[in-house]
Coordinates of C-alpha atoms and ligand atoms in Angstrom, one line a residue:
Chain A
M664 CA 14.2 9.3 -10.2
K665 CA 16.8 9.9 -7.6
S666 CA 15.4 11.1 -4.3
D667 CA 17.2 14.3 -3.6
T668 CA 16.7 14.1 0.1
N669 CA 19.8 14.9 1.9
I670 CA 20.6 11.7 3.7
K671 CA 21.4 13.5 7.0
L672 CA 17.8 14.4 7.4
P673 CA 16.2 10.9 7.5
L674 CA 19.2 9.6 9.4
A675 CA 18.9 12.2 12.1
F676 CA 15.3 11.0 12.7
I677 CA 16.3 7.3 12.6
I678 CA 19.2 7.6 15.0
Y679 CA 17.2 9.6 17.5
A680 CA 14.4 7.0 17.2
L681 CA 16.7 4.1 17.9
I682 CA 17.9 5.7 21.1
A683 CA 14.3 6.4 22.1
L684 CA 13.4 2.8 21.5
V685 CA 16.0 1.6 23.9
V686 CA 15.2 4.3 26.5
A687 CA 11.5 3.4 26.3
Q688 CA 12.0 -0.3 26.8
V689 CA 14.4 0.3 29.7
I690 CA 11.8 2.6 31.4
L691 CA 9.2 0.0 30.9
F692 CA 11.5 -2.6 32.4
F693 CA 12.1 -0.6 35.5
N694 CA 8.4 -0.3 35.9
S695 CA 7.4 -3.9 35.1
D696 CA 5.5 -4.0 38.4
L697 CA 3.1 -1.4 37.0
L698 CA 2.8 -3.3 33.8
L699 CA 1.9 -6.3 35.8
A700 CA -0.9 -4.4 37.6
G701 CA -2.3 -3.6 34.1
Q702 CA -2.0 0.0 35.3
F703 CA -0.9 1.9 32.2
R704 CA -2.3 5.3 33.1
L705 CA 0.5 6.3 35.4
P706 CA 3.4 8.8 34.8
D707 CA 6.2 6.3 34.3
I708 CA 4.2 4.3 31.8
W709 CA 3.0 7.5 30.0
M710 CA 6.7 8.3 29.7
G711 CA 7.7 4.9 28.4
A712 CA 4.7 4.7 26.0
H713 CA 5.4 8.2 24.5
F714 CA 9.1 7.4 24.1
L715 CA 8.1 4.3 22.3
L716 CA 5.3 5.8 20.2
L717 CA 6.4 9.4 19.6
G718 CA 10.2 9.0 20.2
F719 CA 10.6 5.7 18.2
A720 CA 7.6 5.0 16.0
V721 CA 6.7 8.6 15.0
M722 CA 10.3 9.7 14.5
I723 CA 11.0 6.6 12.3
A724 CA 7.8 7.3 10.3
M725 CA 8.9 10.9 9.8
G726 CA 12.4 10.0 8.7
A727 CA 11.2 7.3 6.4
M728 CA 8.6 9.6 4.9
Y729 CA 11.3 12.2 4.1
Q730 CA 13.0 9.5 2.1
L731 CA 10.0 7.6 0.7
V732 CA 7.5 10.3 -0.2
P733 CA 9.7 11.8 -2.9
V734 CA 10.4 8.4 -4.6
A735 CA 7.0 7.0 -4.2
F736 CA 5.1 10.2 -5.2
L737 CA 7.7 11.5 -7.6
T738 CA 7.8 14.9 -6.0
P739 CA 10.8 16.4 -4.2
I740 CA 10.5 17.4 -0.5
W741 CA 9.0 20.8 -0.2
S742 CA 11.8 22.3 1.9
Q743 CA 14.9 20.5 3.3
K744 CA 15.9 23.4 5.5
F745 CA 12.5 23.4 7.1
G746 CA 13.0 19.7 7.5
F747 CA 16.1 20.2 9.8
L748 CA 14.3 22.8 11.8
Q749 CA 11.4 20.4 12.1
F750 CA 13.7 17.7 13.3
I751 CA 15.2 19.8 16.0
L752 CA 11.9 21.1 17.4
T753 CA 10.3 17.7 17.3
A754 CA 13.2 15.8 18.9
A755 CA 13.5 18.4 21.7
G756 CA 9.7 18.6 22.2
V757 CA 9.2 14.8 22.3
T758 CA 12.1 14.3 24.7
L759 CA 10.9 17.1 27.0
F760 CA 7.3 16.0 26.8
A761 CA 8.0 12.3 27.6
V762 CA 10.4 13.1 30.4
M763 CA 8.0 15.5 32.0
L764 CA 5.1 13.1 31.7
G765 CA 7.2 10.8 33.9
F766 CA 8.5 13.3 36.4
Q767 CA 6.3 16.4 36.4
P768 CA 3.1 15.5 34.6
A769 CA 1.5 18.7 35.6
K770 CA 4.0 20.6 33.5
A771 CA 4.1 18.1 30.6
I772 CA 1.9 20.5 28.6
Y773 CA 5.0 22.7 28.0
G774 CA 7.0 19.9 26.4
G775 CA 3.8 18.8 24.7
I776 CA 3.4 22.2 23.0
L777 CA 6.9 22.1 21.6
A778 CA 6.3 18.5 20.3
I779 CA 3.1 19.6 18.7
I780 CA 4.8 22.5 17.0
G781 CA 7.3 20.1 15.5
I782 CA 4.6 17.7 14.4
I783 CA 2.6 20.5 12.8
L784 CA 5.6 21.6 10.9
F785 CA 6.0 18.1 9.6
I786 CA 2.4 18.0 8.6
I787 CA 2.8 21.3 6.7
Q788 CA 5.9 19.9 5.0
M789 CA 4.1 16.7 3.9
V790 CA 0.9 18.4 2.7
N791 CA 3.0 20.8 0.7
T792 CA 5.0 18.0 -0.8
I793 CA 2.0 15.8 -1.6
R794 CA 0.1 18.8 -3.1
K795 CA 2.7 18.9 -5.8
Q796 CA 2.1 15.3 -6.8
Q797 CA 0.8 15.2 -10.4
T798 CA -1.6 12.3 -10.3
K799 CA -3.0 11.2 -7.0
N800 CA -3.3 7.4 -6.4
M801 CA -4.6 5.2 -3.7
M802 CA -1.4 5.6 -1.8
T803 CA -2.0 9.3 -1.6
Y804 CA -5.3 8.8 0.1
F805 CA -3.9 6.4 2.7
V806 CA -1.1 8.9 3.5
L807 CA -3.5 11.8 3.7
G808 CA -5.9 9.8 5.9
A809 CA -2.9 9.0 8.1
I810 CA -1.8 12.6 8.3
T811 CA -5.3 13.8 9.2
S812 CA -5.5 11.2 12.0
F813 CA -2.1 12.3 13.2
F814 CA -3.3 15.9 13.4
L815 CA -6.4 14.9 15.4
T816 CA -4.2 12.7 17.7
I817 CA -2.0 15.6 18.7
I818 CA -5.0 17.9 19.2
A819 CA -6.5 15.3 21.5
G820 CA -3.1 14.8 23.2
F821 CA -3.0 18.5 23.9
L822 CA -6.4 18.5 25.5
L823 CA -5.3 15.5 27.7
A824 CA -2.1 17.2 28.7
W825 CA -4.0 20.4 29.4
N826 CA -6.4 18.5 31.7
I827 CA -3.6 16.9 33.6
S828 CA -2.1 20.4 34.2
Y829 CA -5.1 22.6 34.7
G830 CA -8.2 20.3 34.5
G831 CA -11.5 21.7 33.5
I832 CA -12.2 19.8 30.2
V833 CA -14.9 17.2 30.6
S834 CA -15.0 13.9 28.9
H835 CA -11.4 13.1 29.6
S836 CA -11.9 9.4 28.9
S837 CA -13.6 9.9 25.6
I838 CA -10.8 12.2 24.5
L839 CA -8.2 9.6 25.7
Y840 CA -9.8 6.7 23.8
S841 CA -10.2 8.8 20.7
H842 CA -6.5 9.9 21.1
M843 CA -5.4 6.2 21.3
V844 CA -7.5 5.0 18.4
L845 CA -6.5 7.9 16.2
G846 CA -2.9 7.6 17.1
V847 CA -2.3 3.9 16.8
A848 CA -5.0 2.9 14.3
G849 CA -5.7 6.1 12.3
W850 CA -2.2 7.4 11.9
F851 CA 0.1 4.3 12.0
T852 CA -2.1 1.7 10.5
L853 CA -3.2 3.8 7.5
L854 CA 0.4 4.9 7.0
I855 CA 1.7 1.3 7.0
F856 CA -1.1 0.3 4.6
G857 CA -0.2 3.0 2.2
F858 CA 3.5 2.4 2.2
S859 CA 3.1 -1.4 2.0
Y860 CA 1.4 -1.0 -1.4
K861 CA 4.7 0.4 -2.6
L862 CA 7.2 -1.5 -0.5
V863 CA 5.8 -5.1 -0.6
P864 CA 5.9 -5.3 -4.4
M865 CA 9.3 -3.7 -4.5
F866 CA 10.9 -6.0 -2.0
S867 CA 9.2 -9.1 -3.4
L868 CA 9.6 -8.0 -7.1
S869 CA 6.0 -8.5 -7.9
H870 CA 4.4 -7.9 -11.2
G871 CA 0.9 -7.7 -12.7
F872 CA -1.0 -7.5 -9.4
S873 CA -4.3 -5.5 -9.2
M874 CA -4.7 -3.7 -5.9
K875 CA -8.4 -4.2 -6.4
W876 CA -9.2 -4.1 -2.7
A877 CA -7.3 -0.9 -1.8
K878 CA -10.2 1.4 -2.1
S879 CA -12.5 -0.8 -0.1
A880 CA -9.8 -1.3 2.5
F881 CA -9.4 2.5 2.8
L882 CA -13.0 3.4 3.0
T883 CA -14.0 0.5 5.3
Y884 CA -11.1 1.2 7.7
V885 CA -11.8 5.0 7.8
I886 CA -15.5 4.5 8.4
G887 CA -14.7 1.9 11.1
L888 CA -12.5 4.5 12.8
V889 CA -15.3 7.1 12.7
F890 CA -17.8 4.7 14.1
L891 CA -15.5 3.5 16.9
I892 CA -14.6 7.0 17.9
G893 CA -18.2 8.1 17.6
S894 CA -19.2 5.3 20.1
F895 CA -16.8 6.8 22.7
W896 CA -18.7 10.1 22.5
F897 CA -22.3 8.9 22.0
G898 CA -22.2 5.7 23.9
F899 CA -24.1 3.6 21.4
V900 CA -22.8 0.1 21.7
Y901 CA -23.9 -0.9 18.2
L902 CA -21.7 1.9 16.9
E903 CA -18.8 0.3 18.7
T904 CA -19.6 -3.2 17.4
L905 CA -20.0 -1.9 13.9
G906 CA -16.7 0.0 14.3
W907 CA -14.8 -3.1 15.3
I908 CA -16.4 -5.1 12.5
L909 CA -15.4 -2.5 9.9
L910 CA -11.9 -2.1 11.2
F911 CA -11.4 -5.9 11.0
L912 CA -12.9 -6.0 7.5
G913 CA -10.9 -3.1 6.3
F914 CA -7.7 -4.8 7.5
G915 CA -8.9 -8.0 5.8
F916 CA -9.3 -6.2 2.4
F917 CA -5.8 -4.9 2.7
V918 CA -4.5 -8.4 3.5
L919 CA -6.2 -9.8 0.4
D920 CA -4.3 -7.3 -1.8
I921 CA -1.0 -8.2 0.0
K922 CA -1.7 -11.9 -0.5
E923 CA -2.2 -11.3 -4.3
I924 CA 1.0 -9.2 -4.5
L925 CA 3.0 -12.0 -2.8
A926 CA 1.4 -14.7 -4.9
K927 CA 2.6 -12.8 -8.0
R928 CA 6.0 -12.2 -6.8
I929 CA 9.1 -13.2 -8.7
K930 CA 11.6 -13.2 -5.8
K931 CA 10.7 -16.5 -4.1
K932 CA 13.1 -16.4 -1.3
L933 CA 12.3 -13.2 0.6
D934 CA 14.8 -11.4 2.9
K935 CA 14.3 -12.3 6.5
P936 CA 13.6 -8.8 7.9
F937 CA 11.0 -8.2 5.2
T938 CA 9.4 -11.5 6.2
F939 CA 9.2 -10.2 9.7
S940 CA 7.3 -7.1 8.5
L941 CA 4.9 -9.5 6.7
L942 CA 4.5 -11.4 9.9
A943 CA 3.5 -8.1 11.5
I944 CA 0.7 -7.8 9.0
A945 CA -0.6 -11.3 10.0
N946 CA -0.4 -10.2 13.6
G947 CA -2.3 -7.0 12.8
L948 CA -5.1 -9.0 11.2
A949 CA -5.2 -11.4 14.2
I950 CA -5.2 -8.5 16.7
H951 CA -8.1 -6.8 15.0
F952 CA -10.0 -10.1 15.1
F953 CA -9.3 -10.5 18.9
A954 CA -10.5 -6.9 19.5
L955 CA -13.7 -7.7 17.8
V956 CA -14.2 -11.0 19.7
I957 CA -13.3 -9.5 23.1
H958 CA -15.8 -6.7 22.4
L959 CA -18.5 -9.2 21.3
I960 CA -18.1 -11.3 24.4
G961 CA -18.4 -8.2 26.4
A962 CA -15.2 -8.4 28.3
E963 CA -14.8 -5.3 30.3
N964 CA -11.6 -6.2 32.2
P965 CA -9.3 -3.3 31.7
I966 CA -6.2 -5.5 32.0
I967 CA -7.3 -7.4 28.9
W968 CA -7.7 -4.2 26.9
S969 CA -4.4 -2.8 28.2
W970 CA -2.6 -5.9 26.9
L971 CA -4.5 -5.8 23.6
I972 CA -3.3 -2.3 23.0
F973 CA 0.2 -3.4 23.9
L974 CA -0.1 -6.2 21.4
Y975 CA -1.4 -3.8 18.8
V976 CA 1.5 -1.4 19.3
M977 CA 4.2 -4.0 19.5
G978 CA 3.0 -6.9 17.3
W979 CA 1.7 -4.9 14.5
I980 CA 3.2 -1.3 14.4
I981 CA 6.6 -1.7 16.0
F982 CA 7.3 -5.1 14.4
S983 CA 6.4 -3.7 10.9
I984 CA 8.8 -0.8 11.5
M985 CA 11.6 -3.0 12.8
G986 CA 11.4 -5.2 9.8
Y987 CA 11.4 -2.3 7.3
L988 CA 14.2 -0.5 9.0
Y989 CA 16.6 -3.3 7.9
K990 CA 15.8 -2.3 4.4
I991 CA 15.4 1.5 4.7
V992 CA 18.7 2.1 6.5
P993 CA 20.9 0.0 4.2
F994 CA 19.2 1.7 1.2
L995 CA 19.9 5.2 2.6
W996 CA 23.5 4.4 3.3
W997 CA 24.0 2.6 0.1
T998 CA 22.7 5.6 -1.9
H999 CA 24.9 7.9 0.0
K1000 CA 28.1 5.8 -0.2
Y1001 CA 27.9 3.6 -3.2
S1002 CA 25.6 5.0 -5.8
E1003 CA 28.4 6.9 -7.5
K1004 CA 30.6 3.8 -7.5
I1005 CA 28.2 1.3 -9.2
G1006 CA 29.9 0.1 -12.4
K1007 CA 33.3 1.5 -11.2
E1008 CA 34.1 -1.0 -8.5
K1009 CA 32.5 -3.8 -6.6
V1010 CA 29.8 -2.5 -4.5
P1011 CA 27.9 -4.5 -1.9
T1012 CA 24.2 -5.4 -2.3
L1013 CA 21.8 -4.2 0.2
K1014 CA 21.6 -7.6 1.8
E1015 CA 25.3 -7.7 2.3
M1016 CA 25.2 -4.6 4.4
I1017 CA 23.2 -6.3 7.2
D1018 CA 23.8 -9.3 9.4
E1019 CA 20.8 -11.3 8.4
K1020 CA 21.5 -14.2 10.7
L1021 CA 21.6 -11.9 13.7
S1022 CA 18.4 -10.3 12.6
V1023 CA 16.6 -13.6 12.7
V1024 CA 17.8 -14.2 16.3
L1025 CA 16.6 -10.8 17.3
F1026 CA 13.2 -11.3 15.7
V1027 CA 12.8 -14.6 17.4
F1028 CA 13.6 -12.9 20.8
L1029 CA 11.2 -10.1 20.0
I1030 CA 8.4 -12.5 19.3
I1031 CA 9.2 -14.6 22.5
S1032 CA 9.3 -11.5 24.7
V1033 CA 6.1 -10.1 23.4
I1034 CA 4.2 -13.4 23.8
G1035 CA 5.8 -13.9 27.2
L1036 CA 4.8 -10.4 28.4
V1037 CA 1.2 -10.8 27.3
I1038 CA 0.8 -14.2 28.9
G1039 CA 2.6 -13.1 32.1
G1040 CA 0.4 -10.0 32.2
L1041 CA -2.8 -11.8 31.6
I1042 CA -2.2 -14.7 34.1
Q1043 CA -0.6 -12.1 36.5
V1044 CA 2.8 -13.7 37.0
G1045 CA 5.2 -10.9 38.0
L1046 CA 8.4 -12.8 37.3
M1047 CA 7.3 -13.4 33.7
V1048 CA 6.6 -9.8 33.1
F1049 CA 9.9 -8.8 34.6
I1050 CA 12.0 -11.4 32.7
F1051 CA 10.3 -10.8 29.3
Q1052 CA 10.3 -7.0 29.5
G1053 CA 14.0 -7.4 30.4
L1054 CA 14.5 -9.6 27.3
L1055 CA 12.6 -7.0 25.2
A1056 CA 14.8 -4.2 26.5
L1057 CA 18.0 -6.1 25.8
T1058 CA 16.9 -7.2 22.4
S1059 CA 15.9 -3.7 21.5
L1060 CA 19.4 -2.5 22.5
V1061 CA 21.1 -5.1 20.3
Y1062 CA 18.6 -4.3 17.5
A1063 CA 19.4 -0.6 17.6
A1064 CA 23.2 -1.4 17.6
S1065 CA 22.7 -3.7 14.6
I1066 CA 21.0 -1.0 12.6
I1067 CA 23.5 1.6 13.5
R1068 CA 26.3 -0.8 12.5
V1069 CA 25.1 -0.5 8.9
L1070 CA 26.5 3.0 8.9
F1071 CA 30.0 1.7 9.4
V1072 CA 29.9 -0.7 6.5
Chain B
M1316 CA 35.2 -8.7 -30.5
S1317 CA 32.8 -6.0 -31.8
L1318 CA 32.2 -3.0 -29.7
E1319 CA 28.5 -4.0 -29.2
R1320 CA 29.7 -7.3 -27.8
K1321 CA 32.2 -5.6 -25.5
V1322 CA 29.5 -3.2 -24.2
G1323 CA 27.2 -6.2 -23.6
A1324 CA 29.9 -8.0 -21.7
A1325 CA 30.7 -5.0 -19.6
L1326 CA 27.0 -4.6 -18.6
F1327 CA 27.2 -8.0 -17.0
E1328 CA 29.2 -6.2 -14.3
V1329 CA 26.5 -3.7 -13.4
I1330 CA 24.6 -5.3 -10.5
D1331 CA 21.2 -4.3 -9.3
P1332 CA 21.9 -3.7 -5.6
E1333 CA 18.5 -4.8 -4.3
L1334 CA 18.5 -8.1 -6.1
G1335 CA 22.2 -8.8 -6.4
I1336 CA 21.8 -9.8 -10.0
N1337 CA 23.4 -8.1 -13.0
I1338 CA 21.2 -6.1 -15.4
M1339 CA 21.9 -8.3 -18.4
D1340 CA 20.6 -11.4 -16.7
L1341 CA 17.7 -9.5 -15.4
G1342 CA 16.8 -8.7 -19.0
L1343 CA 16.7 -4.9 -18.4
V1344 CA 18.8 -4.1 -21.4
Y1345 CA 16.7 -4.0 -24.6
G1346 CA 19.3 -2.9 -27.1
I1347 CA 22.8 -1.7 -27.7
G1348 CA 23.6 0.5 -30.6
V1349 CA 27.0 1.8 -31.8
D1350 CA 27.2 4.5 -34.5
Y1351 CA 30.1 5.1 -37.0
E1352 CA 31.8 7.4 -34.4
D1353 CA 31.6 4.6 -31.8
N1354 CA 29.1 6.5 -29.7
V1355 CA 27.0 4.0 -27.7
E1356 CA 23.3 4.1 -27.2
I1357 CA 21.8 1.7 -24.7
K1358 CA 18.1 1.2 -24.5
M1359 CA 17.0 -0.2 -21.2
T1360 CA 14.3 -0.4 -18.6
L1361 CA 14.0 -1.0 -14.9
T1362 CA 11.9 -3.5 -13.0
T1363 CA 9.5 -0.9 -11.5
P1364 CA 8.8 2.7 -12.3
G1365 CA 9.6 4.8 -9.2
C1366 CA 12.3 2.4 -8.1
P1367 CA 14.5 4.5 -5.8
M1368 CA 17.7 3.1 -7.4
H1369 CA 17.0 4.4 -10.9
D1370 CA 19.7 7.0 -11.1
S1371 CA 22.3 4.8 -9.5
I1372 CA 21.9 2.0 -12.0
M1373 CA 21.8 4.3 -15.0
N1374 CA 24.9 6.1 -13.9
G1375 CA 26.6 2.8 -13.3
V1376 CA 25.8 1.8 -16.9
K1377 CA 27.2 5.1 -18.3
Y1378 CA 30.3 4.9 -16.2
R1379 CA 31.1 1.2 -16.9
V1380 CA 30.6 1.5 -20.7
G1381 CA 32.5 4.8 -20.8
Q1382 CA 35.5 3.0 -19.4
L1383 CA 35.7 0.7 -22.4
E1384 CA 38.5 1.6 -24.8
G1385 CA 37.4 3.3 -28.0
V1386 CA 33.9 4.3 -26.8
G1387 CA 32.7 7.8 -27.8
N1388 CA 29.7 9.3 -26.0
V1389 CA 27.4 7.0 -24.0
H1390 CA 23.7 7.6 -24.0
V1391 CA 21.2 5.7 -21.9
D1392 CA 17.7 5.7 -23.1
L1393 CA 15.3 4.7 -20.3
V1394 CA 12.1 3.3 -21.7
W1395 CA 9.0 1.9 -20.0
D1396 CA 7.4 0.5 -23.2
P1397 CA 7.6 -2.5 -23.5
A1398 CA 7.4 -2.9 -19.8
W1399 CA 9.8 -5.3 -18.2
N1400 CA 8.3 -8.7 -17.2
P1401 CA 9.8 -11.7 -15.5
G1402 CA 9.9 -13.6 -18.8
K1403 CA 12.8 -11.3 -19.9
M1404 CA 15.1 -12.8 -17.2
S1405 CA 17.8 -15.4 -18.1
D1406 CA 17.5 -18.8 -16.6
K1407 CA 20.4 -18.0 -14.3
A1408 CA 18.5 -15.0 -12.9
K1409 CA 15.3 -17.0 -12.5
E1410 CA 17.3 -19.6 -10.6
M1411 CA 18.9 -17.0 -8.4
L1412 CA 15.4 -15.7 -7.4
G1413 CA 14.0 -19.1 -7.0
F1414 CA 11.5 -18.4 -9.8
G1415 CA 10.2 -20.8 -12.4
Ligands
HEM66 C1 1.1 9.5 17.2 C2 1.4 10.0 18.4 C3 0.8 9.5 19.7 C4 0.3 8.2 20.0 C5 0.3 7.0 19.1 C6 -0.2 8.3 21.4 C7 -0.7 7.2 22.0 C8 -1.1 7.2 23.3 C9 -1.5 6.1 24.1 C10 -1.6 4.6 23.6 C11 -1.8 6.5 25.4 C12 -2.2 5.6 26.5 C13 -0.9 5.2 27.2 C14 -1.0 5.2 28.7 O1 -2.1 5.4 29.3 O2 0.0 4.9 29.3 C15 -1.6 7.9 25.4 C16 -1.8 8.7 26.5 C17 -1.6 10.1 26.5 N1 -1.1 10.9 25.5 FE1 -0.5 10.2 23.7 N2 0.0 9.6 21.8 C18 0.6 10.3 20.8 C19 1.0 11.6 20.9 C20 0.7 12.5 22.0 C21 1.0 13.9 22.0 C22 1.7 14.7 20.9 C23 0.5 14.3 23.2 C24 0.6 15.7 23.8 C25 1.0 16.8 23.4 C26 0.0 13.2 23.9 C27 -0.5 13.3 25.2 C28 -1.0 12.2 25.9 C29 -1.4 12.2 27.3 C30 -1.4 13.5 28.2 C31 -1.8 10.9 27.7 C32 -2.2 10.4 29.1 C33 -3.7 10.6 29.2 C34 -4.3 9.9 30.4 O3 -4.0 8.7 30.6 O4 -5.2 10.4 31.0 N3 0.1 12.1 23.1 N4 -1.2 8.4 24.1

């Protein structure tokens, strides 16, 4: 099945996203003093965080879904034209929203509304596409769970932005915590789970695996989300404990399946960027475990939680995406440029389209900067935060360039 | 060389772009048939259903075989039964993947 998606659509998302990644890291670099203070709820950090999460991670997820949903679900995209409109509105909205969060938070709601319209169009597009799928499988449920969380995230985001502009909505902090959990854990984690069930076997050439934990992983994780979010509203501490336990267990079930898929793989020597995405899964499991432990020992220090969220976003979500992009972009470009030439002339393999050696160097720098940042932040050494955020910004720049370079192969 | 053999040899030049190994060594080709008019029928499979490279590989097969002298129509019959499994790979492919 050839994915009929016009390559310009996913590429537009990906190129915008790579620019947003660099912008986000540079903004965070210029505000490393605020990072040091563990003060993440300030305009400049809001701006950096939303360039990173909405501008980079969400835009990549959208671009990748335009490409992957048709092949994985065997249904064409509902409407391509609508897709381009959706791209323009979302890109404009996200940019406006993030910039205004930084400079004029009281007016950010206007950019926010535009971003929300773009995102809702995306959700309509995906729901209409998935509805056409003949037989639903576990992946469908992960993706639907992710999309539902995404929708709730932006509704919560709207209320937060409204409050910053006009005030008047009580329980701001409950909304904020729900927004963060739904956004990073509901939307991104469920989405990465779902797509990993397709991508990990494909990139490791695995055969005869069972996926026997997928259903438990899904249900446990979703119930964990519900409990954790419920605890923000009802204040029962057991609900929160139970929530963290279930989230950790749900993640663990997913890891069991991935372990089986890898054990049954035929390709023994995995590509380096893909290995990096697998490392992100290990990070994700460890971070869920830390969160549970930090909750159980009753640590209330907001600095610890701020850095844990940072680790969650970088070590699990952003690292996963960065590894997969080294596969997704060459695949897109290969299909566009070489699929007609296979059998006619020598065409490169996907691996030959990237500089794998450079990718390893970049991944090592990414790991070093994230570890350095977290340690610097926790032991409160300003110079460390400054240096490692600088390294992260620089590495992101070279990373973005190395992905865009594929388009010139 | 018979036309079947020529077709088989040509298919060694069609490479799976994800794995970098040709489709013959991967064991994706189940059979090559030639009728009295030299029309060629190739029965083959792919490693995974829903593989995004499907069309590219099948078109590659058609094109490469169509280039051989004396070949009539080329038809590729994509089958999923029997399913591909790693045992169908040649030793060379296994070695390239570090398997076995
Ligand atoms: C998947 C998408 C999103 C994710 C993962 C996400 C994640 C986050 C995170 C982690 C924070 C805390 C960051 C900090 O305090 O610096 C935050 C805060 C915030 N988000 Fe989002 N967000 C998303 C989309 C949105 C959207 C679409 C809007 C608005 C239309 C929005 C509005 C806000 C606002 C106003 C805050 C600041 C609230 C406060 O600190 O009082 N977010 N978001």
